[in-house]
mmCIF file of C-alpha atoms in Angstrom:
data_model
loop_
_atom_site.group_PDB
_atom_site.id
_atom_site.type_symbol
_atom_site.label_atom_id
_atom_site.label_comp_id
_atom_site.label_asym_id
_atom_site.label_seq_id
_atom_site.Cartn_x
_atom_site.Cartn_y
_atom_site.Cartn_z
ATOM 1 C CA MET A 1 19.616 -12.275 -47.448
ATOM 2 C CA GLN A 2 19.144 -13.695 -51.050
ATOM 3 C CA TYR A 3 17.918 -17.199 -51.683
ATOM 4 C CA ARG A 4 17.575 -19.372 -54.772
ATOM 5 C CA VAL A 5 16.006 -22.957 -54.935
ATOM 6 C CA LEU A 6 17.856 -25.500 -56.542
ATOM 7 C CA GLY A 7 16.916 -29.039 -57.988
ATOM 8 C CA ASP A 8 13.728 -30.691 -58.795
ATOM 9 C CA THR A 9 13.541 -34.266 -57.229
ATOM 10 C CA MET A 10 15.106 -33.813 -54.007
ATOM 11 C CA PRO A 11 15.555 -29.805 -53.876
ATOM 12 C CA ALA A 12 17.513 -27.370 -51.414
ATOM 13 C CA VAL A 13 17.400 -23.767 -50.819
ATOM 14 C CA GLU A 14 20.625 -22.082 -50.890
ATOM 15 C CA VAL A 15 20.881 -18.946 -48.922
ATOM 16 C CA LEU A 16 23.529 -16.165 -49.854
ATOM 17 C CA PHE A 17 23.975 -13.590 -46.763
ATOM 18 C CA ASP A 18 24.330 -9.955 -47.656
ATOM 19 C CA ALA A 19 26.168 -8.834 -44.469
ATOM 20 C CA ALA A 20 27.790 -10.149 -41.565
ATOM 21 C CA GLY A 21 25.603 -11.088 -38.681
ATOM 22 C CA GLU A 22 22.762 -12.360 -40.751
ATOM 23 C CA GLY A 23 21.447 -15.964 -39.659
ATOM 24 C CA MET A 24 19.117 -18.533 -40.435
ATOM 25 C CA TYR A 25 18.069 -21.416 -38.157
ATOM 26 C CA THR A 26 16.956 -24.911 -38.678
ATOM 27 C CA GLN A 27 16.074 -28.110 -37.001
ATOM 28 C CA SER A 28 19.416 -30.117 -36.082
ATOM 29 C CA GLY A 29 20.723 -32.169 -39.055
ATOM 30 C CA GLY A 30 19.241 -29.854 -41.525
ATOM 31 C CA MET A 31 22.301 -27.923 -42.997
ATOM 32 C CA ALA A 32 23.630 -29.399 -46.364
ATOM 33 C CA TRP A 33 26.497 -27.613 -47.205
ATOM 34 C CA MET A 34 28.306 -24.128 -46.515
ATOM 35 C CA THR A 35 30.949 -22.053 -47.332
ATOM 36 C CA GLU A 36 33.722 -20.760 -45.014
ATOM 37 C CA GLY A 37 32.618 -17.556 -43.109
ATOM 38 C CA VAL A 38 29.610 -19.186 -41.549
ATOM 39 C CA GLU A 39 29.335 -19.894 -37.837
ATOM 40 C CA MET A 40 27.124 -22.580 -36.390
ATOM 41 C CA SER A 41 25.749 -22.356 -32.857
ATOM 42 C CA THR A 42 23.274 -25.010 -31.230
ATOM 43 C CA ASN A 43 20.315 -24.150 -28.592
ATOM 44 C CA THR A 44 17.105 -24.261 -27.681
ATOM 45 C CA LYS A 45 15.859 -21.096 -29.212
ATOM 46 C CA GLY A 46 13.261 -19.442 -27.151
ATOM 47 C CA GLY A 47 14.247 -21.778 -23.806
ATOM 48 C CA LEU A 48 13.636 -25.299 -22.548
ATOM 49 C CA MET A 49 9.932 -25.311 -22.725
ATOM 50 C CA LYS A 50 9.757 -24.146 -26.439
ATOM 51 C CA GLY A 51 12.403 -26.671 -27.158
ATOM 52 C CA LEU A 52 10.019 -29.409 -25.500
ATOM 53 C CA GLY A 53 7.087 -28.179 -27.323
ATOM 54 C CA ARG A 54 9.106 -28.369 -30.570
ATOM 55 C CA MET A 55 9.792 -31.954 -29.688
ATOM 56 C CA PHE A 56 5.908 -32.659 -29.473
ATOM 57 C CA ALA A 57 5.386 -31.169 -32.710
ATOM 58 C CA GLY A 58 7.791 -33.398 -34.474
ATOM 59 C CA GLU A 59 10.976 -31.013 -34.797
ATOM 60 C CA SER A 60 13.958 -31.171 -32.443
ATOM 61 C CA LEU A 61 14.718 -30.175 -28.853
ATOM 62 C CA PHE A 62 17.884 -28.383 -30.225
ATOM 63 C CA MET A 63 17.914 -25.925 -33.034
ATOM 64 C CA ALA A 64 20.772 -24.846 -35.036
ATOM 65 C CA THR A 65 21.721 -21.302 -35.957
ATOM 66 C CA TYR A 66 24.005 -20.405 -38.771
ATOM 67 C CA ARG A 67 25.739 -16.648 -38.535
ATOM 68 C CA ALA A 68 27.507 -15.135 -41.709
ATOM 69 C CA GLN A 69 30.648 -13.648 -40.163
ATOM 70 C CA LYS A 70 31.304 -11.796 -43.406
ATOM 71 C CA ALA A 71 29.299 -10.563 -46.461
ATOM 72 C CA GLY A 72 28.955 -13.103 -49.033
ATOM 73 C CA ALA A 73 28.798 -16.605 -47.158
ATOM 74 C CA MET A 74 26.480 -19.030 -48.205
ATOM 75 C CA ILE A 75 24.826 -21.757 -46.815
ATOM 76 C CA ALA A 76 22.109 -24.442 -47.938
ATOM 77 C CA PHE A 77 19.305 -26.527 -46.620
ATOM 78 C CA ALA A 78 18.186 -29.607 -48.096
ATOM 79 C CA SER A 79 14.697 -31.536 -48.040
ATOM 80 C CA THR A 80 14.777 -34.798 -46.508
ATOM 81 C CA VAL A 81 12.214 -36.453 -48.773
ATOM 82 C CA ALA A 82 11.465 -36.100 -52.562
ATOM 83 C CA GLY A 83 9.218 -32.799 -53.340
ATOM 84 C CA ARG A 84 9.340 -29.039 -53.120
ATOM 85 C CA ILE A 85 10.481 -26.300 -51.049
ATOM 86 C CA LEU A 86 8.075 -24.012 -50.423
ATOM 87 C CA PRO A 87 9.414 -19.990 -49.916
ATOM 88 C CA VAL A 88 7.135 -18.290 -47.417
ATOM 89 C CA ASP A 89 7.514 -14.053 -46.894
ATOM 90 C CA VAL A 90 6.080 -14.304 -43.125
ATOM 91 C CA SER A 91 5.903 -10.318 -43.249
ATOM 92 C CA GLN A 92 2.903 -10.850 -45.519
ATOM 93 C CA GLY A 93 0.942 -12.948 -42.623
ATOM 94 C CA GLY A 94 2.112 -16.020 -40.867
ATOM 95 C CA LEU A 95 0.764 -19.595 -41.256
ATOM 96 C CA VAL A 96 -0.183 -22.873 -39.340
ATOM 97 C CA CYS A 97 1.517 -25.694 -40.121
ATOM 98 C CA GLN A 98 1.954 -29.494 -39.679
ATOM 99 C CA LYS A 99 4.761 -31.194 -38.079
ATOM 100 C CA GLY A 100 7.679 -31.769 -40.198
ATOM 101 C CA ALA A 101 6.808 -29.073 -42.535
ATOM 102 C CA PHE A 102 9.615 -26.656 -41.194
ATOM 103 C CA LEU A 103 12.891 -26.791 -43.018
ATOM 104 C CA CYS A 104 14.487 -23.432 -41.897
ATOM 105 C CA ALA A 105 14.025 -19.753 -41.243
ATOM 106 C CA GLN A 106 15.444 -16.088 -40.818
ATOM 107 C CA GLU A 107 16.047 -15.446 -37.042
ATOM 108 C CA SER A 108 13.303 -12.915 -37.416
ATOM 109 C CA VAL A 109 10.740 -15.245 -37.941
ATOM 110 C CA ASN A 110 9.151 -17.239 -34.901
ATOM 111 C CA LEU A 111 8.174 -20.863 -34.714
ATOM 112 C CA ASP A 112 5.732 -21.734 -31.790
ATOM 113 C CA ILE A 113 3.487 -24.748 -30.866
ATOM 114 C CA THR A 114 -0.081 -24.271 -31.146
ATOM 115 C CA PHE A 115 -3.153 -26.554 -30.699
ATOM 116 C CA THR A 116 -6.481 -27.204 -32.330
ATOM 117 C CA LYS A 117 -9.430 -25.810 -30.344
ATOM 118 C CA LYS A 118 -11.238 -29.321 -29.784
ATOM 119 C CA PHE A 119 -9.134 -31.145 -27.528
ATOM 120 C CA SER A 120 -10.639 -34.671 -28.479
ATOM 121 C CA ALA A 121 -9.548 -33.752 -32.284
ATOM 122 C CA GLY A 122 -5.535 -33.900 -31.394
ATOM 123 C CA LEU A 123 -6.304 -36.676 -28.737
ATOM 124 C CA PHE A 124 -7.541 -39.138 -31.425
ATOM 125 C CA GLY A 125 -6.552 -37.414 -34.639
ATOM 126 C CA GLY A 126 -2.797 -38.411 -34.698
ATOM 127 C CA GLU A 127 -1.221 -35.259 -36.190
ATOM 128 C CA GLY A 128 -3.762 -33.261 -35.862
ATOM 129 C CA PHE A 129 -3.285 -31.996 -32.094
ATOM 130 C CA ILE A 130 0.058 -30.248 -32.086
ATOM 131 C CA LEU A 131 0.666 -27.995 -34.724
ATOM 132 C CA GLN A 132 3.649 -25.155 -35.581
ATOM 133 C CA GLU A 133 2.514 -21.506 -36.082
ATOM 134 C CA ILE A 134 4.725 -19.374 -38.246
ATOM 135 C CA SER A 135 4.950 -15.477 -37.451
ATOM 136 C CA GLY A 136 7.275 -12.565 -37.225
ATOM 137 C CA GLN A 137 9.112 -10.933 -39.973
ATOM 138 C CA GLY A 138 11.399 -12.208 -42.946
ATOM 139 C CA MET A 139 11.244 -15.878 -44.932
ATOM 140 C CA ALA A 140 10.749 -19.292 -43.715
ATOM 141 C CA PHE A 141 11.103 -22.477 -45.995
ATOM 142 C CA LEU A 142 8.600 -25.422 -45.816
ATOM 143 C CA GLU A 143 9.255 -28.821 -47.094
ATOM 144 C CA ILE A 144 6.215 -30.034 -49.531
ATOM 145 C CA ASP A 145 6.384 -34.105 -49.754
ATOM 146 C CA GLY A 146 5.510 -35.021 -53.399
ATOM 147 C CA ASP A 147 3.850 -32.289 -55.206
ATOM 148 C CA MET A 148 2.127 -28.875 -54.040
ATOM 149 C CA VAL A 149 -1.484 -28.456 -54.616
ATOM 150 C CA GLU A 150 -2.781 -24.761 -53.200
ATOM 151 C CA LYS A 151 -6.638 -24.358 -52.571
ATOM 152 C CA ASN A 152 -8.146 -20.563 -51.856
ATOM 153 C CA LEU A 153 -11.341 -21.349 -49.791
ATOM 154 C CA ALA A 154 -13.999 -18.853 -49.798
ATOM 155 C CA PRO A 155 -15.983 -18.067 -46.490
ATOM 156 C CA GLY A 156 -17.470 -21.179 -45.416
ATOM 157 C CA GLU A 157 -16.287 -23.388 -47.898
ATOM 158 C CA VAL A 158 -14.965 -26.918 -46.610
ATOM 159 C CA LEU A 159 -12.069 -29.029 -47.640
ATOM 160 C CA LYS A 160 -11.852 -32.507 -46.141
ATOM 161 C CA VAL A 161 -8.208 -34.065 -46.533
ATOM 162 C CA ASP A 162 -6.307 -36.886 -45.160
ATOM 163 C CA THR A 163 -4.516 -35.617 -42.267
ATOM 164 C CA GLY A 164 -1.076 -36.414 -43.736
ATOM 165 C CA ASN A 165 -1.554 -34.303 -46.983
ATOM 166 C CA VAL A 166 -2.089 -31.040 -45.163
ATOM 167 C CA VAL A 167 1.337 -28.747 -45.485
ATOM 168 C CA ALA A 168 -0.116 -25.563 -44.088
ATOM 169 C CA PHE A 169 -2.742 -23.164 -44.050
ATOM 170 C CA GLU A 170 -3.747 -19.338 -43.224
ATOM 171 C CA LYS A 171 -4.743 -18.324 -39.674
ATOM 172 C CA SER A 172 -8.413 -17.368 -41.010
ATOM 173 C CA VAL A 173 -8.851 -21.124 -42.005
ATOM 174 C CA ASN A 174 -10.736 -23.196 -39.088
ATOM 175 C CA TYR A 175 -9.105 -26.535 -38.705
ATOM 176 C CA GLU A 176 -10.551 -29.655 -36.935
ATOM 177 C CA VAL A 177 -10.175 -33.477 -37.367
ATOM 178 C CA GLU A 178 -13.414 -35.816 -37.703
ATOM 179 C CA THR A 179 -13.733 -39.194 -37.727
ATOM 180 C CA VAL A 180 -14.894 -41.124 -40.645
ATOM 181 C CA LYS A 181 -18.576 -42.388 -40.634
ATOM 182 C CA GLY A 182 -19.592 -46.217 -40.821
ATOM 183 C CA LEU A 183 -17.824 -49.177 -39.408
ATOM 184 C CA GLY A 184 -17.499 -50.666 -42.951
ATOM 185 C CA ASN A 185 -15.806 -47.653 -43.806
ATOM 186 C CA ILE A 186 -13.437 -47.513 -41.134
ATOM 187 C CA PHE A 187 -12.737 -51.355 -41.178
ATOM 188 C CA PHE A 188 -12.392 -51.867 -45.049
ATOM 189 C CA GLY A 189 -12.122 -48.384 -46.502
ATOM 190 C CA GLY A 190 -8.596 -48.150 -46.153
ATOM 191 C CA GLU A 191 -8.324 -44.477 -45.425
ATOM 192 C CA GLY A 192 -7.804 -44.414 -41.989
ATOM 193 C CA LEU A 193 -10.132 -43.125 -38.969
ATOM 194 C CA PHE A 194 -9.756 -39.498 -39.426
ATOM 195 C CA LEU A 195 -9.925 -36.838 -41.838
ATOM 196 C CA THR A 196 -8.778 -33.264 -41.497
ATOM 197 C CA LYS A 197 -11.564 -30.634 -41.959
ATOM 198 C CA LEU A 198 -10.576 -27.154 -43.144
ATOM 199 C CA THR A 199 -13.010 -24.288 -43.396
ATOM 200 C CA GLY A 200 -12.545 -21.173 -44.956
ATOM 201 C CA PRO A 201 -12.027 -18.289 -45.804
ATOM 202 C CA GLY A 202 -8.126 -18.692 -46.626
ATOM 203 C CA ARG A 203 -5.373 -20.330 -48.366
ATOM 204 C CA VAL A 204 -4.481 -24.069 -47.698
ATOM 205 C CA VAL A 205 -1.271 -25.841 -49.074
ATOM 206 C CA LEU A 206 -1.571 -29.466 -49.524
ATOM 207 C CA GLN A 207 0.929 -32.403 -50.356
ATOM 208 C CA THR A 208 0.286 -35.181 -52.885
ATOM 209 C CA GLN A 209 2.505 -37.797 -50.448
ATOM 210 C CA ASN A 210 1.650 -38.860 -47.473
ATOM 211 C CA ILE A 211 4.930 -39.869 -46.104
ATOM 212 C CA ALA A 212 3.587 -41.747 -43.150
ATOM 213 C CA GLU A 213 1.435 -43.873 -45.429
ATOM 214 C CA PHE A 214 4.550 -44.175 -47.693
ATOM 215 C CA ALA A 215 6.680 -45.358 -44.697
ATOM 216 C CA GLY A 216 3.897 -47.901 -43.839
ATOM 217 C CA ARG A 217 4.154 -49.379 -47.424
ATOM 218 C CA ILE A 218 7.701 -49.812 -47.545
ATOM 219 C CA ALA A 219 8.030 -51.600 -43.913
ATOM 220 C CA ARG A 220 5.751 -54.334 -45.408
ATOM 221 C CA PHE A 221 8.644 -55.201 -47.543
ATOM 222 C CA ILE A 222 11.442 -55.240 -44.621
ATOM 223 C CA PRO A 223 12.088 -58.897 -43.948
ATOM 224 C CA THR A 224 11.567 -59.229 -40.066
ATOM 225 C CA SER A 225 13.559 -61.921 -37.899
ATOM 226 C CA GLY A 226 12.658 -65.438 -38.567
ATOM 227 C CA LYS A 227 11.562 -65.138 -41.916
#
């Protein structure tokens, strides 16, 4: 399999299959274009329970698998918002990702839900409870909303981030959600109730756009009935 990332504002990843039988999978609706010689099949990939787990993590119950019927077949997967696409060689070590970050991957890559160690963090931390763990062998591609920022945390180094700005981090990074301190900060600070606390060592990938916050701002300008 070969690939190239196309575009700057709304990028796509174009995959060229080297041989018949090679395949890529994505959540339903992730495919943008393809040539003849690619066959699609839809299933829960890993069984019903894994499919339900993906639903809780913000992905589709069903995954679409696209398999080459001949060498030279091509398929492309496009991002859903303006930003970047991050190629990840999972063979070099897996990542833990926030919901919605997964775009597509080779069939040899596993996508499973995982949980924070503290139940309270997920119960009250919005996006913080259910995450996705990427493991196995091969290439995976993640969506970045806005621009990408990478941090390499030293052992014990702490980075506090708005939860919606976290894309992924290495498994060596400790992850928890903490509440903002102070009633004044909570009610008037404008930053929400929770922050993601990441403790090194390990690599952290951030995004400059919080899509949930952006959607909230757009919603203010949508007319409601009676106005």
